[in-house]
């Protein structure tokens, strides 16, 4: 199958770290992506990782990939209220642009 | 560099009508993909066009079609609209070389009454 699973909700306090998890089933995935969606908006590309990498860091964002367990995580350091949104992980295979998306995790940042 | 532009932003149509959505990719991007987002089904892939040819297709009925022009702009058409076609339709563009990420537009919100 090609399911991508995420937990639906995550609530954190401002300034804490957030960790959003994702599991996928297709071992032939080439790229794994994280997108952010704010209300009424499209998808904003946050970061992506090639399947032969274990980790990628970009400012406050850290992506960890465990290929053995088909587990992907996104860590947001020093979470701010502006980070409140829905976060989608997605997997892509080969050279095409057919991505399979997870259900999305709604991140709520509380003061 | 301008991002992916989708028009119109909102559309209201009646069952049985047809609709055309437009997408202008990021300059230099040759691949355009379309996705449908609904609360029940989430984000689902419709199709991808590269150099005016459909390169990949999702599991949607033939009422959903698309095309791409020589300047890489793309249109998506839905005929004989059904209530269940109400959704946010997202367009994404990329270089299409297999190593480049997809960049999405803000979508067209279609409501079918």
Short mmCIF file of C-alpha atoms in Angstrom, two decimals, chain A residues 35-45 88, chain B residues 2-11 21-26 32-37 43 87-93 102-110:
data_model
loop_
_atom_site.label_atom_id
_atom_site.label_comp_id
_atom_site.label_asym_id
_atom_site.label_seq_id
_atom_site.Cartn_x
_atom_site.Cartn_y
_atom_site.Cartn_z
CA UNK A 35 4.54 21.07 3.82
CA UNK A 36 2.76 23.65 5.97
CA UNK A 37 -0.79 24.83 5.34
CA UNK A 38 -2.29 27.86 7.04
CA UNK A 39 -6.04 28.55 6.96
CA UNK A 40 -7.27 29.53 3.52
CA UNK A 41 -3.87 29.06 1.94
CA UNK A 42 -2.07 26.55 -0.24
CA UNK A 43 0.82 24.33 0.74
CA UNK A 44 4.12 25.92 1.68
CA UNK A 45 7.18 23.73 1.14
CA UNK A 88 1.66 17.44 5.89
CA UNK B 2 6.82 34.94 -8.64
CA UNK B 3 5.26 31.84 -7.15
CA UNK B 4 2.65 29.53 -8.58
CA UNK B 5 -0.45 31.53 -9.51
CA UNK B 6 -3.91 30.03 -9.63
CA UNK B 7 -7.05 31.73 -10.91
CA UNK B 8 -9.74 32.23 -9.97
CA UNK B 9 -9.40 32.09 -6.21
CA UNK B 10 -13.04 31.15 -5.64
CA UNK B 11 -15.72 29.66 -7.85
CA UNK B 21 -9.23 26.37 -13.56
CA UNK B 22 -5.97 27.99 -14.51
CA UNK B 23 -2.42 27.66 -13.20
CA UNK B 24 0.71 29.62 -14.05
CA UNK B 25 3.86 27.86 -12.84
CA UNK B 26 7.03 29.39 -11.48
CA UNK B 32 2.59 21.19 -13.49
CA UNK B 33 0.62 18.87 -11.22
CA UNK B 34 -2.93 19.15 -9.92
CA UNK B 35 -4.25 17.96 -6.57
CA UNK B 36 -7.69 17.92 -5.00
CA UNK B 37 -8.07 18.59 -1.28
CA UNK B 43 -4.96 15.56 -0.69
CA UNK B 87 -12.93 21.08 -2.97
CA UNK B 88 -9.77 23.11 -2.92
CA UNK B 89 -7.89 22.45 -6.15
CA UNK B 90 -4.16 22.95 -5.82
CA UNK B 91 -1.66 23.32 -8.59
CA UNK B 92 2.03 22.65 -8.10
CA UNK B 93 5.00 23.25 -10.33
CA UNK B 102 6.95 20.76 -5.84
CA UNK B 103 5.88 24.31 -5.11
CA UNK B 104 2.17 24.85 -4.62
CA UNK B 105 -0.13 27.74 -5.37
CA UNK B 106 -2.84 29.03 -3.05
CA UNK B 107 -5.50 26.99 -4.77
CA UNK B 108 -8.94 27.53 -6.27
CA UNK B 109 -11.84 26.92 -3.92
CA UNK B 110 -14.67 25.34 -5.95
#
